[in-house]
Coordinates of C-alpha atoms and ligand atoms in Angstrom, one line a residue:
M1 CA 1.9 -69.5 -11.2
K2 CA 2.7 -65.8 -11.7
L3 CA 1.8 -65.1 -8.2
I4 CA 4.0 -67.8 -6.8
V5 CA 7.0 -66.4 -8.6
I6 CA 6.2 -63.0 -7.2
L7 CA 5.9 -64.2 -3.7
F8 CA 9.2 -65.9 -4.0
I9 CA 10.9 -62.7 -5.1
I10 CA 9.5 -60.8 -2.2
K11 CA 10.6 -63.4 0.2
T12 CA 14.2 -63.5 -1.2
V13 CA 14.3 -59.7 -1.2
I14 CA 13.3 -59.6 2.4
S15 CA 15.5 -62.4 3.6
L16 CA 18.4 -61.0 1.6
R17 CA 17.9 -57.8 3.3
S18 CA 17.9 -59.2 6.8
S19 CA 21.0 -61.4 6.4
D20 CA 23.2 -58.8 4.8
H21 CA 24.8 -56.9 7.7
H22 CA 28.0 -55.9 6.1
Q23 CA 27.6 -52.5 4.5
L24 CA 24.1 -52.2 3.2
S25 CA 21.9 -51.9 6.2
I26 CA 18.1 -51.8 6.0
H27 CA 16.4 -48.8 7.4
K28 CA 12.8 -48.3 8.3
I29 CA 10.5 -45.4 9.2
P30 CA 6.8 -45.4 9.9
L31 CA 4.5 -43.6 7.5
G32 CA 1.8 -42.5 10.0
S33 CA 0.4 -45.4 12.1
E34 CA -0.7 -47.4 9.0
A35 CA 2.3 -48.0 6.8
T36 CA 6.1 -48.4 6.9
F37 CA 8.8 -47.4 4.5
N38 CA 11.8 -49.8 4.4
W39 CA 14.8 -49.1 2.3
R40 CA 18.4 -49.9 1.5
I41 CA 20.8 -47.9 -0.7
Q42 CA 23.0 -49.4 -3.4
P43 CA 25.8 -46.8 -3.6
I44 CA 27.5 -48.4 -6.6
D45 CA 24.4 -48.3 -8.9
E46 CA 23.1 -45.2 -7.2
T47 CA 19.7 -46.7 -6.5
V48 CA 17.5 -47.0 -3.5
E49 CA 15.5 -50.3 -3.0
I50 CA 12.2 -49.4 -1.3
E51 CA 9.7 -51.7 0.2
I52 CA 6.3 -50.4 1.5
H53 CA 4.0 -52.3 3.9
Y54 CA 0.5 -50.9 4.4
S55 CA -2.9 -52.1 5.4
A56 CA -5.9 -51.2 3.4
D57 CA -8.9 -52.7 1.5
E58 CA -8.4 -55.1 -1.3
F59 CA -8.5 -52.7 -4.3
S60 CA -7.0 -49.6 -2.7
W61 CA -4.3 -47.6 -4.4
F62 CA -1.1 -46.4 -2.6
A63 CA 1.2 -43.6 -3.8
I64 CA 4.7 -43.2 -2.4
G65 CA 7.0 -40.4 -3.5
F66 CA 9.1 -37.4 -2.9
S67 CA 8.8 -33.6 -3.0
K68 CA 11.1 -30.7 -2.3
R69 CA 9.7 -29.8 1.2
G70 CA 6.9 -32.4 1.8
E71 CA 4.1 -30.9 -0.3
F72 CA 1.7 -33.2 -2.1
K73 CA 1.4 -31.0 -5.1
N74 CA 4.4 -30.9 -7.5
A75 CA 5.5 -34.2 -6.1
D76 CA 7.0 -37.3 -7.8
Y77 CA 5.2 -40.6 -7.1
C78 CA 5.4 -44.3 -7.7
V79 CA 1.8 -45.6 -7.5
L80 CA 0.3 -49.0 -7.0
W81 CA -3.3 -49.2 -8.3
I82 CA -5.8 -51.7 -9.4
D83 CA -8.2 -51.2 -12.4
W84 CA -11.7 -52.5 -12.7
H85 CA -10.5 -55.7 -14.4
R86 CA -8.7 -56.3 -11.1
D87 CA -5.3 -56.0 -12.9
V88 CA -2.5 -54.5 -10.8
H89 CA -0.5 -51.6 -12.1
F90 CA 2.6 -49.8 -10.9
N91 CA 3.4 -46.4 -12.5
D92 CA 5.8 -43.5 -12.2
A93 CA 3.6 -40.4 -12.0
W94 CA 3.8 -36.8 -11.0
S95 CA 1.3 -34.4 -9.4
N96 CA 0.8 -31.0 -10.9
E97 CA 0.4 -27.7 -9.0
N98 CA -3.2 -28.7 -8.3
G99 CA -2.4 -32.2 -7.0
I100 CA -3.6 -34.0 -10.2
L101 CA -1.6 -37.1 -11.2
N102 CA -0.1 -37.6 -14.6
I103 CA 1.6 -40.8 -15.7
D104 CA 5.2 -39.9 -16.5
E105 CA 6.5 -40.4 -20.1
H106 CA 9.6 -42.0 -18.6
Q107 CA 8.8 -44.8 -16.2
D108 CA 11.5 -44.8 -13.5
C109 CA 9.9 -46.9 -10.7
N110 CA 11.7 -50.2 -11.6
G111 CA 11.7 -53.8 -10.5
F112 CA 8.2 -53.8 -9.1
V113 CA 7.1 -56.9 -7.0
W114 CA 4.1 -57.1 -4.7
K115 CA 2.4 -59.4 -2.4
K116 CA -1.4 -59.5 -2.2
P117 CA -3.1 -58.4 1.0
D118 CA -2.9 -61.1 3.7
I119 CA -5.6 -61.9 6.2
N120 CA -4.7 -58.7 8.1
N121 CA -5.1 -56.8 4.9
L122 CA -1.4 -56.0 4.9
T123 CA 0.0 -55.4 1.4
K124 CA 3.7 -55.3 0.6
F125 CA 5.4 -54.1 -2.5
A126 CA 8.9 -53.3 -3.5
F127 CA 10.7 -51.4 -6.2
T128 CA 14.0 -49.6 -7.0
R129 CA 14.6 -46.0 -7.9
K130 CA 17.7 -44.3 -9.2
F131 CA 19.0 -41.3 -7.1
D132 CA 18.9 -39.2 -10.3
T133 CA 16.7 -40.5 -13.2
C134 CA 17.6 -37.5 -15.4
D135 CA 13.8 -36.9 -16.0
V136 CA 12.5 -33.4 -15.5
H137 CA 9.4 -34.7 -13.7
D138 CA 11.4 -36.8 -11.2
Y139 CA 12.8 -35.7 -7.9
V140 CA 16.6 -36.0 -7.5
I141 CA 17.4 -37.9 -4.3
E142 CA 20.2 -35.9 -2.6
R143 CA 22.3 -36.1 0.5
G144 CA 20.6 -34.5 3.5
T145 CA 16.9 -34.5 4.3
T146 CA 14.4 -36.2 2.0
H147 CA 10.7 -35.5 2.3
I148 CA 8.7 -38.7 1.7
V149 CA 5.1 -38.1 0.8
W150 CA 2.4 -40.8 0.6
S151 CA -1.4 -41.1 0.0
K152 CA -3.8 -44.0 -0.2
G153 CA -7.4 -44.3 -1.3
T154 CA -10.1 -46.6 -2.3
G155 CA -10.1 -48.5 -5.6
P156 CA -10.5 -49.9 -8.2
L157 CA -9.6 -47.0 -10.5
S158 CA -10.5 -46.6 -14.2
S159 CA -7.2 -44.7 -14.8
L160 CA -4.4 -43.1 -12.8
N161 CA -4.3 -40.0 -14.9
G162 CA -6.5 -37.4 -13.3
L163 CA -6.5 -38.8 -9.8
D164 CA -6.5 -36.0 -7.2
I165 CA -3.7 -37.0 -4.8
I166 CA -5.3 -35.0 -2.0
A167 CA -9.1 -35.0 -2.5
D168 CA -9.3 -38.6 -3.7
S169 CA -7.2 -40.0 -0.8
T170 CA -8.5 -41.5 2.4
S171 CA -5.2 -40.7 4.2
S172 CA -1.9 -39.1 3.4
S173 CA 1.0 -37.7 5.2
M174 CA 4.7 -36.6 5.0
S175 CA 7.8 -38.0 6.7
R176 CA 11.3 -36.6 6.7
T177 CA 14.4 -38.8 6.8
E178 CA 18.0 -38.9 5.7
L179 CA 17.5 -41.4 2.9
L180 CA 21.1 -41.5 1.6
K181 CA 23.0 -42.8 4.6
F182 CA 26.5 -43.6 3.6
G183 CA 28.3 -43.2 6.9
K184 CA 28.9 -46.5 8.7
H185 CA 31.8 -47.5 10.9
I186 CA 32.5 -51.1 10.3
N187 CA 34.7 -53.3 12.5
N188 CA 34.0 -51.0 15.5
I189 CA 34.5 -53.2 18.5
F190 CA 33.5 -52.1 22.0
P191 CA 35.6 -52.9 25.0
T192 CA 34.2 -55.7 27.3
D193 CA 33.5 -53.2 30.1
T194 CA 31.0 -51.3 27.9
W195 CA 27.6 -50.8 29.6
K196 CA 24.3 -49.4 28.5
Y197 CA 22.8 -46.3 30.2
E198 CA 19.2 -45.4 29.2
L199 CA 17.8 -42.0 29.7
L200 CA 14.0 -42.4 29.3
A201 CA 10.8 -40.5 29.7
D202 CA 8.9 -41.7 32.7
Q203 CA 5.4 -42.9 31.6
V204 CA 4.5 -39.7 29.8
R205 CA 0.8 -39.4 28.9
V206 CA 1.4 -38.0 25.4
P207 CA -1.0 -35.0 25.0
D208 CA -3.5 -35.2 22.2
V209 CA -2.1 -32.2 20.4
E210 CA 0.0 -32.1 17.3
T211 CA 3.3 -30.9 18.9
T212 CA 4.6 -31.5 22.4
Y213 CA 8.2 -30.9 23.6
W214 CA 8.7 -33.0 26.7
C215 CA 11.6 -32.3 29.0
R216 CA 13.0 -34.6 31.7
V217 CA 16.0 -33.7 33.9
Q218 CA 18.0 -36.6 35.4
R219 CA 21.0 -37.0 37.6
L220 CA 23.7 -39.2 36.2
P221 CA 24.6 -42.4 38.2
H222 CA 27.4 -42.1 40.7
I223 CA 29.8 -44.2 38.7
L224 CA 30.0 -41.3 36.2
S225 CA 31.9 -39.2 38.7
K226 CA 34.7 -41.0 36.9
K227 CA 35.3 -39.9 33.3
H228 CA 33.8 -42.2 30.6
H229 CA 33.6 -42.2 26.9
I230 CA 30.3 -42.5 25.0
L231 CA 30.9 -44.9 22.1
Q232 CA 27.4 -44.9 20.7
F233 CA 24.0 -43.4 21.3
G234 CA 20.7 -44.3 19.7
P235 CA 16.9 -44.5 20.1
A236 CA 15.2 -46.6 22.7
I237 CA 11.6 -46.2 21.5
Q238 CA 8.7 -47.8 23.3
K239 CA 7.2 -50.4 21.0
G240 CA 4.0 -49.2 19.4
N241 CA 5.0 -45.5 19.7
E242 CA 7.4 -45.4 16.7
H243 CA 5.2 -42.9 14.9
L244 CA 4.8 -40.6 17.9
V245 CA 8.5 -40.0 18.8
H246 CA 9.6 -37.5 16.2
H247 CA 13.0 -36.4 17.6
M248 CA 15.0 -36.4 20.8
E249 CA 17.9 -34.5 22.2
V250 CA 20.0 -34.9 25.3
F251 CA 21.5 -31.8 26.8
H252 CA 24.1 -31.5 29.5
C253 CA 23.3 -29.0 32.2
A254 CA 26.7 -27.4 31.8
G255 CA 27.0 -25.5 35.1
S256 CA 29.6 -25.7 37.9
I257 CA 30.1 -29.1 39.5
D258 CA 28.0 -28.2 42.5
A259 CA 25.1 -26.4 40.7
S260 CA 22.0 -28.5 41.5
V261 CA 19.2 -28.7 38.9
P262 CA 15.6 -29.7 39.8
L263 CA 14.5 -33.1 38.4
Y264 CA 11.8 -31.5 36.3
S265 CA 9.6 -33.7 34.1
G266 CA 7.0 -31.9 32.0
P267 CA 6.4 -29.9 28.9
C268 CA 9.5 -27.9 28.0
D269 CA 7.5 -24.7 27.5
S270 CA 5.5 -25.0 30.7
P271 CA 5.4 -22.0 33.0
D272 CA 6.2 -24.5 35.8
R273 CA 9.5 -25.4 34.4
P274 CA 12.2 -24.2 36.9
Q275 CA 14.4 -21.5 35.6
A276 CA 17.5 -23.5 36.8
T277 CA 16.9 -26.1 34.1
Q278 CA 17.6 -23.5 31.4
I279 CA 21.3 -24.2 31.8
C280 CA 20.7 -27.6 30.2
K281 CA 21.7 -26.5 26.8
K282 CA 24.9 -28.2 25.7
V283 CA 24.0 -31.0 23.2
L284 CA 25.3 -34.4 24.0
A285 CA 23.2 -36.5 21.6
A286 CA 20.5 -35.8 19.0
W287 CA 18.3 -38.3 17.2
A288 CA 15.5 -37.9 14.7
M289 CA 13.0 -40.3 13.2
G290 CA 14.6 -42.5 10.6
A291 CA 18.1 -42.2 12.0
D292 CA 20.1 -45.1 13.2
A293 CA 22.3 -45.2 16.3
F294 CA 25.2 -42.8 16.1
V295 CA 28.5 -44.7 16.5
Y296 CA 31.7 -42.8 17.2
P297 CA 34.7 -43.7 15.0
K298 CA 37.0 -46.2 16.7
E299 CA 39.6 -43.5 17.4
T300 CA 37.4 -41.5 19.6
G301 CA 34.6 -41.2 22.2
L302 CA 32.5 -38.4 23.6
S303 CA 33.7 -37.5 27.2
I304 CA 31.0 -37.7 29.9
G305 CA 31.4 -37.6 33.7
G306 CA 34.5 -36.9 35.7
E307 CA 35.2 -34.7 38.7
Q308 CA 34.4 -31.4 37.1
F309 CA 31.3 -32.6 35.2
N310 CA 28.0 -31.3 36.5
P311 CA 26.0 -34.6 36.9
Y312 CA 22.6 -33.3 35.5
I313 CA 21.4 -34.0 32.0
M314 CA 18.1 -33.4 30.3
L315 CA 16.2 -35.4 27.8
E316 CA 13.9 -33.5 25.4
I317 CA 11.4 -35.5 23.3
H318 CA 9.4 -34.0 20.5
Y319 CA 6.1 -35.9 20.2
N320 CA 4.4 -35.5 16.9
N321 CA 0.7 -36.5 17.2
P322 CA -1.1 -35.1 14.1
E323 CA -3.7 -37.9 14.4
R324 CA -4.3 -36.6 18.0
I325 CA -4.2 -40.1 19.4
K326 CA -5.4 -40.0 23.1
E327 CA -4.2 -42.0 26.1
K328 CA -0.8 -43.0 24.8
I329 CA 1.7 -43.6 27.5
D330 CA 5.3 -43.3 26.5
S331 CA 8.7 -44.1 28.0
S332 CA 11.0 -43.6 25.1
G333 CA 14.4 -42.1 25.2
I334 CA 18.1 -42.4 24.3
E335 CA 20.4 -45.3 25.1
F336 CA 24.1 -44.7 25.5
Y337 CA 27.0 -47.2 25.4
L338 CA 29.6 -46.1 27.9
T339 CA 33.1 -47.3 28.8
E340 CA 35.8 -46.2 31.2
T341 CA 38.4 -47.7 28.9
L342 CA 39.0 -44.4 27.3
R343 CA 39.8 -44.3 23.6
K344 CA 42.8 -42.4 22.2
Y345 CA 41.0 -39.1 21.6
D346 CA 38.2 -37.2 23.2
A347 CA 35.7 -36.1 20.5
G348 CA 35.2 -32.4 20.4
V349 CA 32.6 -30.0 19.0
I350 CA 33.2 -26.7 17.1
E351 CA 30.5 -24.2 16.4
L352 CA 30.6 -22.8 12.9
G353 CA 28.4 -20.2 11.4
L354 CA 26.9 -16.9 12.6
E355 CA 27.0 -15.4 16.0
Y356 CA 23.7 -15.5 17.9
I357 CA 23.2 -11.7 17.8
D358 CA 21.0 -9.2 16.0
K359 CA 23.8 -7.8 13.7
M360 CA 22.5 -9.9 10.8
A361 CA 19.0 -9.6 9.6
I362 CA 16.7 -11.3 7.0
P363 CA 14.2 -8.9 5.3
P364 CA 10.5 -10.0 5.3
R365 CA 8.7 -11.6 2.3
Q366 CA 11.9 -13.3 0.9
E367 CA 11.7 -16.6 -0.8
S368 CA 15.4 -17.3 -0.3
F369 CA 17.7 -14.9 1.5
E370 CA 21.2 -16.1 2.4
L371 CA 23.4 -15.4 5.3
S372 CA 26.9 -16.7 5.7
G373 CA 29.1 -17.2 8.8
H374 CA 32.8 -17.5 8.3
C375 CA 35.5 -19.4 10.1
I376 CA 38.5 -17.7 8.6
A377 CA 42.0 -19.1 7.9
E378 CA 43.6 -17.0 10.6
C379 CA 41.3 -18.6 13.2
T380 CA 41.8 -22.3 12.2
G381 CA 45.5 -21.3 11.9
V382 CA 45.8 -20.6 15.6
G383 CA 43.0 -22.9 16.9
L384 CA 43.7 -26.3 15.2
P385 CA 46.7 -28.6 15.9
Q386 CA 49.5 -28.8 13.2
S387 CA 48.3 -32.1 11.9
G388 CA 44.7 -30.9 11.6
I389 CA 41.4 -32.5 12.8
Y390 CA 39.1 -35.1 11.4
V391 CA 35.5 -34.1 11.2
F392 CA 33.2 -37.2 11.3
G393 CA 29.8 -35.7 12.2
S394 CA 27.8 -32.6 11.7
Q395 CA 24.6 -31.1 13.0
L396 CA 23.1 -28.3 11.0
H397 CA 21.0 -25.8 12.8
T398 CA 18.6 -23.0 12.1
H399 CA 15.3 -21.9 13.5
L400 CA 11.9 -21.8 11.8
T401 CA 12.7 -20.1 8.4
G402 CA 15.8 -22.0 7.5
T403 CA 15.5 -24.1 4.2
K404 CA 19.1 -24.9 3.2
V405 CA 22.4 -25.1 5.0
Q406 CA 25.9 -25.8 3.7
T407 CA 29.4 -25.5 4.9
R408 CA 32.0 -24.9 2.2
H409 CA 35.7 -25.9 2.8
I410 CA 38.5 -23.7 1.3
R411 CA 42.2 -24.5 1.4
D412 CA 44.8 -22.1 -0.2
G413 CA 42.0 -20.3 -2.1
Q414 CA 40.7 -23.5 -3.6
E415 CA 37.3 -24.8 -2.7
L416 CA 37.3 -28.5 -1.7
S417 CA 34.2 -30.8 -1.5
P418 CA 31.6 -29.3 0.9
L419 CA 32.0 -30.4 4.5
N420 CA 28.3 -30.9 4.7
Y421 CA 25.1 -29.7 3.1
D422 CA 21.4 -30.1 3.2
N423 CA 19.3 -28.6 0.3
H424 CA 16.0 -29.6 1.9
Y425 CA 16.8 -28.6 5.5
S426 CA 14.0 -28.4 8.0
T427 CA 14.2 -27.2 11.6
H428 CA 11.9 -30.0 12.5
F429 CA 14.4 -32.6 11.5
Q430 CA 17.7 -32.1 13.2
E431 CA 20.1 -35.0 13.8
I432 CA 23.8 -35.4 14.2
R433 CA 24.7 -37.0 10.9
L434 CA 27.8 -39.1 10.2
L435 CA 29.7 -37.7 7.2
P436 CA 30.2 -40.2 4.4
K437 CA 33.8 -40.2 5.4
P438 CA 35.8 -38.1 7.9
V439 CA 36.9 -34.7 6.5
H440 CA 40.4 -33.6 7.3
V441 CA 40.5 -29.9 8.2
M442 CA 44.0 -28.3 8.4
P443 CA 45.1 -25.1 10.2
G444 CA 44.7 -22.3 7.7
D445 CA 41.6 -23.8 6.0
S446 CA 38.5 -21.7 6.0
L447 CA 34.9 -22.9 6.5
I448 CA 32.0 -20.9 5.2
T449 CA 28.5 -21.8 6.5
T450 CA 25.7 -20.5 4.4
C451 CA 22.0 -20.7 5.3
S452 CA 19.0 -19.8 3.2
Y453 CA 15.8 -18.5 4.7
N454 CA 12.2 -18.3 3.5
T455 CA 10.4 -15.4 5.1
L456 CA 7.5 -15.2 2.7
D457 CA 5.0 -15.4 5.5
R458 CA 6.7 -12.8 7.7
E459 CA 5.7 -9.2 7.7
N460 CA 8.6 -7.9 9.8
V461 CA 12.4 -8.3 9.6
T462 CA 13.9 -11.5 11.2
L463 CA 17.0 -10.9 13.3
G464 CA 19.7 -13.2 14.6
G465 CA 19.3 -14.4 18.2
F466 CA 18.3 -17.1 20.6
S467 CA 14.5 -17.0 20.5
I468 CA 12.7 -19.4 18.2
S469 CA 11.3 -16.5 16.2
D470 CA 14.9 -15.2 15.7
E471 CA 17.3 -17.0 13.4
M472 CA 20.5 -18.9 13.7
C473 CA 22.9 -20.3 11.1
V474 CA 25.1 -23.0 12.7
N475 CA 26.9 -26.2 12.0
Y476 CA 28.1 -28.1 15.1
I477 CA 30.9 -30.2 13.8
H478 CA 32.0 -33.3 15.7
Y479 CA 35.7 -34.2 15.4
Y480 CA 38.9 -35.5 16.9
P481 CA 41.5 -35.0 18.3
N482 CA 40.1 -32.3 20.6
A483 CA 41.5 -28.9 19.7
R484 CA 41.7 -25.5 21.5
L485 CA 39.1 -24.0 19.1
E486 CA 35.4 -24.2 20.1
V487 CA 33.7 -21.2 18.6
C488 CA 34.5 -20.0 15.1
K489 CA 31.7 -17.7 14.1
S490 CA 31.3 -14.3 12.6
S491 CA 29.0 -11.4 12.1
I492 CA 29.3 -8.2 10.1
S493 CA 31.9 -5.8 11.6
D494 CA 30.6 -3.0 13.7
D495 CA 32.2 -0.4 11.5
A496 CA 30.5 -1.8 8.4
L497 CA 27.2 -1.9 10.1
R498 CA 27.6 1.7 11.4
T499 CA 28.4 2.9 7.9
Y500 CA 25.4 1.1 6.5
F501 CA 23.0 2.5 9.0
R502 CA 24.4 6.0 8.4
Y503 CA 24.0 5.6 4.7
M504 CA 20.4 4.4 5.1
R505 CA 19.6 7.4 7.3
E506 CA 21.3 10.0 5.2
W507 CA 20.6 8.8 1.6
E508 CA 17.5 6.6 2.0
N509 CA 15.8 8.6 4.8
Q510 CA 15.4 5.6 7.1
K511 CA 15.4 5.8 10.9
T512 CA 18.6 3.9 11.4
N513 CA 21.3 4.7 13.9
F514 CA 24.1 2.3 15.1
D515 CA 24.1 4.0 18.5
D516 CA 20.5 3.0 19.1
E517 CA 19.5 -0.7 19.5
I518 CA 20.6 -2.5 16.4
S519 CA 17.3 -4.4 16.2
T520 CA 15.4 -1.1 16.3
S521 CA 17.3 0.2 13.2
Y522 CA 16.6 -3.0 11.2
K523 CA 13.0 -2.9 12.2
N524 CA 12.7 0.7 11.1
I525 CA 13.8 0.0 7.5
E526 CA 11.0 -0.1 4.9
W527 CA 12.1 -3.0 2.8
T528 CA 12.0 -2.6 -1.0
K529 CA 13.5 -4.9 -3.6
I530 CA 16.5 -2.6 -4.0
R531 CA 17.2 -2.3 -0.3
V532 CA 17.0 -6.1 0.1
A533 CA 19.5 -6.5 -2.8
A534 CA 21.8 -3.9 -1.2
L535 CA 21.7 -5.6 2.2
H536 CA 22.6 -8.9 0.5
D537 CA 25.5 -7.2 -1.3
L538 CA 26.6 -5.5 2.0
Y539 CA 26.8 -8.9 3.8
Q540 CA 28.7 -10.4 0.9
A541 CA 31.4 -7.7 0.8
A542 CA 31.6 -6.3 4.4
P543 CA 34.5 -7.1 6.7
L544 CA 33.8 -9.5 9.6
S545 CA 33.8 -9.4 13.3
M546 CA 35.2 -12.8 14.2
Q547 CA 34.5 -14.9 17.3
C548 CA 37.5 -17.2 17.5
N549 CA 37.2 -18.6 21.0
S550 CA 38.7 -21.6 22.9
S551 CA 36.8 -24.1 24.9
D552 CA 37.4 -22.2 28.2
G553 CA 35.4 -19.3 26.7
S554 CA 38.4 -17.0 26.1
R555 CA 39.4 -15.4 22.9
L556 CA 42.3 -16.9 20.9
P557 CA 45.1 -14.5 20.3
G558 CA 44.7 -12.4 17.2
L559 CA 43.0 -9.4 15.7
W560 CA 39.4 -10.4 15.2
D561 CA 37.6 -7.1 14.4
N562 CA 37.4 -6.0 10.7
S563 CA 38.8 -9.3 9.5
A564 CA 38.5 -10.1 5.8
A565 CA 36.7 -13.2 4.7
T566 CA 39.2 -15.8 3.3
P567 CA 38.9 -15.4 -0.5
V568 CA 37.7 -18.3 -2.6
K569 CA 39.8 -18.0 -5.7
L570 CA 38.8 -21.3 -7.3
P571 CA 35.2 -22.1 -6.4
L572 CA 34.0 -25.6 -6.9
A573 CA 31.9 -26.3 -10.0
P574 CA 28.4 -27.6 -9.3
P575 CA 28.3 -31.4 -9.1
A576 CA 28.1 -32.9 -12.5
R577 CA 25.0 -35.0 -13.2
D578 CA 25.3 -38.3 -15.1
C579 CA 22.6 -37.4 -17.6
P580 CA 23.5 -37.5 -21.3
S581 CA 20.7 -35.3 -22.4
I582 CA 21.1 -32.7 -19.7
N583 CA 24.9 -32.5 -20.1
S584 CA 24.7 -32.1 -23.9
H585 CA 22.2 -29.4 -23.3
N586 CA 24.7 -27.7 -21.0
N587 CA 27.4 -28.0 -23.6
N588 CA 25.2 -26.4 -26.2
L589 CA 24.7 -23.5 -23.9
D590 CA 28.4 -23.2 -23.3
Q591 CA 29.1 -23.0 -27.0
S592 CA 26.6 -20.3 -27.5
M593 CA 28.3 -18.1 -24.9
Ligands
NAG1 C1 -9.9 -56.4 5.7 O1 -10.7 -55.6 4.9 C2 -12.1 -56.0 4.8 C3 -12.8 -55.1 3.8 O2 -12.1 -55.0 2.6 C4 -12.7 -55.9 6.1 O3 -14.0 -56.4 6.1 C5 -11.9 -56.8 7.2 O4 -12.5 -56.6 8.4 C6 -10.5 -56.4 7.2 N1 -9.7 -57.2 8.0 C7 -8.9 -56.8 9.0 C8 -8.2 -57.8 9.8 O5 -8.7 -55.6 9.2
NAG2 C1 5.4 -6.3 13.0 O1 5.8 -5.0 13.5 C2 4.8 -4.1 13.9 C3 5.4 -2.8 14.3 O2 6.4 -3.0 15.2 C4 4.0 -4.7 15.0 O3 2.9 -3.9 15.4 C5 3.4 -6.1 14.5 O4 2.7 -6.7 15.6 C6 4.5 -7.0 14.0 N1 4.0 -8.2 13.4 C7 4.3 -9.4 13.9 C8 3.6 -10.5 13.1 O5 5.1 -9.6 14.8
NAG3 C1 34.3 -15.2 22.8 O1 35.1 -14.7 23.9 C2 34.9 -13.4 24.3 C3 35.9 -13.1 25.4 O2 35.9 -14.1 26.4 C4 33.5 -13.2 24.8 O3 33.2 -11.9 25.1 C5 32.5 -13.6 23.6 O4 31.2 -13.6 24.1 C6 32.8 -15.0 23.2 N1 32.0 -15.3 22.0 C7 31.2 -16.4 21.9 C8 30.4 -16.5 20.6 O5 31.2 -17.3 22.7

């Protein structure tokens, strides 16, 4: 009888999920090739409803959870397990720094329902989890990237306490996704002449290595010699390959209209890749595992085609094949919805952050070193229209050592809500994200993009630059109506850097000289704790060299050398947590100060 009731609940949970299209959509990502993670968020109660499907033997255990950057140790789990009486348990547990599980004092994996394995050994279970349970052992689910970790193993178990989440498992893995998706454009109707254009890989034999970046250059169809708007883009994944296609980007080969680009198809880093394809760099679309289609707000579309538009574009697919599966053929890609019935506004992109040059550096062996790129009030003042712009999407970007990115928004000295942030950023998970709601940016506002880097495993200094081993700190913001401004980035001013290198030479006896290569000076510094702290302070205080450029590549009028960063007189308090015990704890601290 009990079982029948449970089956019924699972059934209504699932059918409820599939009939409710209004606001709460269901999302799904594969967990390796053996399991799927299905979820829906309930923004009002701040909970996530999660449903796991996996295949395994009858008495196996399955742990699903979260951790800061995808590690199995120091992770927070909800575990389904079966004891030797064949009783089913579901517990909130955490793994310590050795990966050993402990049942949590506070049980926060709620509303558990499950369905016994069927004839295909497929087990399903569902539960809910609050974003913030206020428990010190629980992971706080935040906006941005969430690292989902899972393990499964053979049962039955005598107890959950003491289980080794790594050594006792038969398989385990980590997936990244944007769990808290709030952005959704409802009532977005496409014109009747909308058509679908697919840019797909052509029967790629996916190499049996962990990471492959595959590039395919294509010529757009002739009809796109007339300007169109992209209204939506999204994944077109070949069925059965969902776990292999990790992320995809489409680049425009932004050259002159008659620049011809070879129709290359092959690994992106192959020596056979023609040099001429290197101009295919301007991002048109980006998708990563777990993301839905990106739908432009109804006021705007992304311009593609037209008489001045070079007709070549390139698809880049990152195949992730840790199981080293052989002989997989793939023709996945991106599908676009296009119309020639243009919307009111062309969408635009502005680059915020740091310039791609070696004037900014990250010392080696740092757990978290921050660099900030400024878009100052004077630049938005001349670059944005009087009525401002609406930012609806954002793609954060760093290279390998970036761990956090945020863009702060300042108006008249007062800090507003951040434009976007990701406290668990990974270079391996980049997507253009819809903001929960469009952010209005006015001329005279300033935007500060700050990135944190972890260089613990680097022995040499890391410099700003284009190469994958160099670093970047960028936020590509997507907005309308199209403005003059396209690049609003900074670096330390030449004068400040010259003074710093002279100081390091004369007082610290380092081989630094601004008139040599900047990178050489940085590489010559022997990094000590004090020198690292001094560099941090220098970057915080030094005047800026601003790049305030328009979309035709020219500089907007103004004085952009030795500019001051726009001051933040009223910084935003850290977001309050709705946790009685934690808040009263804070209050006590306040009183004692
Ligand atoms: C289900 O698991 C049992 C062992 O527990 C195995 O004998 C059987 O072949 C499995 N069935 C399928 C369809 O995989
Ligand atoms: C670090 O720099 C030294 C000196 O330039 C060089 O010999 C070494 O190969 C570099 N190490 C790495 C990992 O690049
Ligand atoms: C901005 O424009 C100037 C002048 O055209 C150019 O030298 C500079 O490289 C541009 N900066 C960026 C970041 O595009």
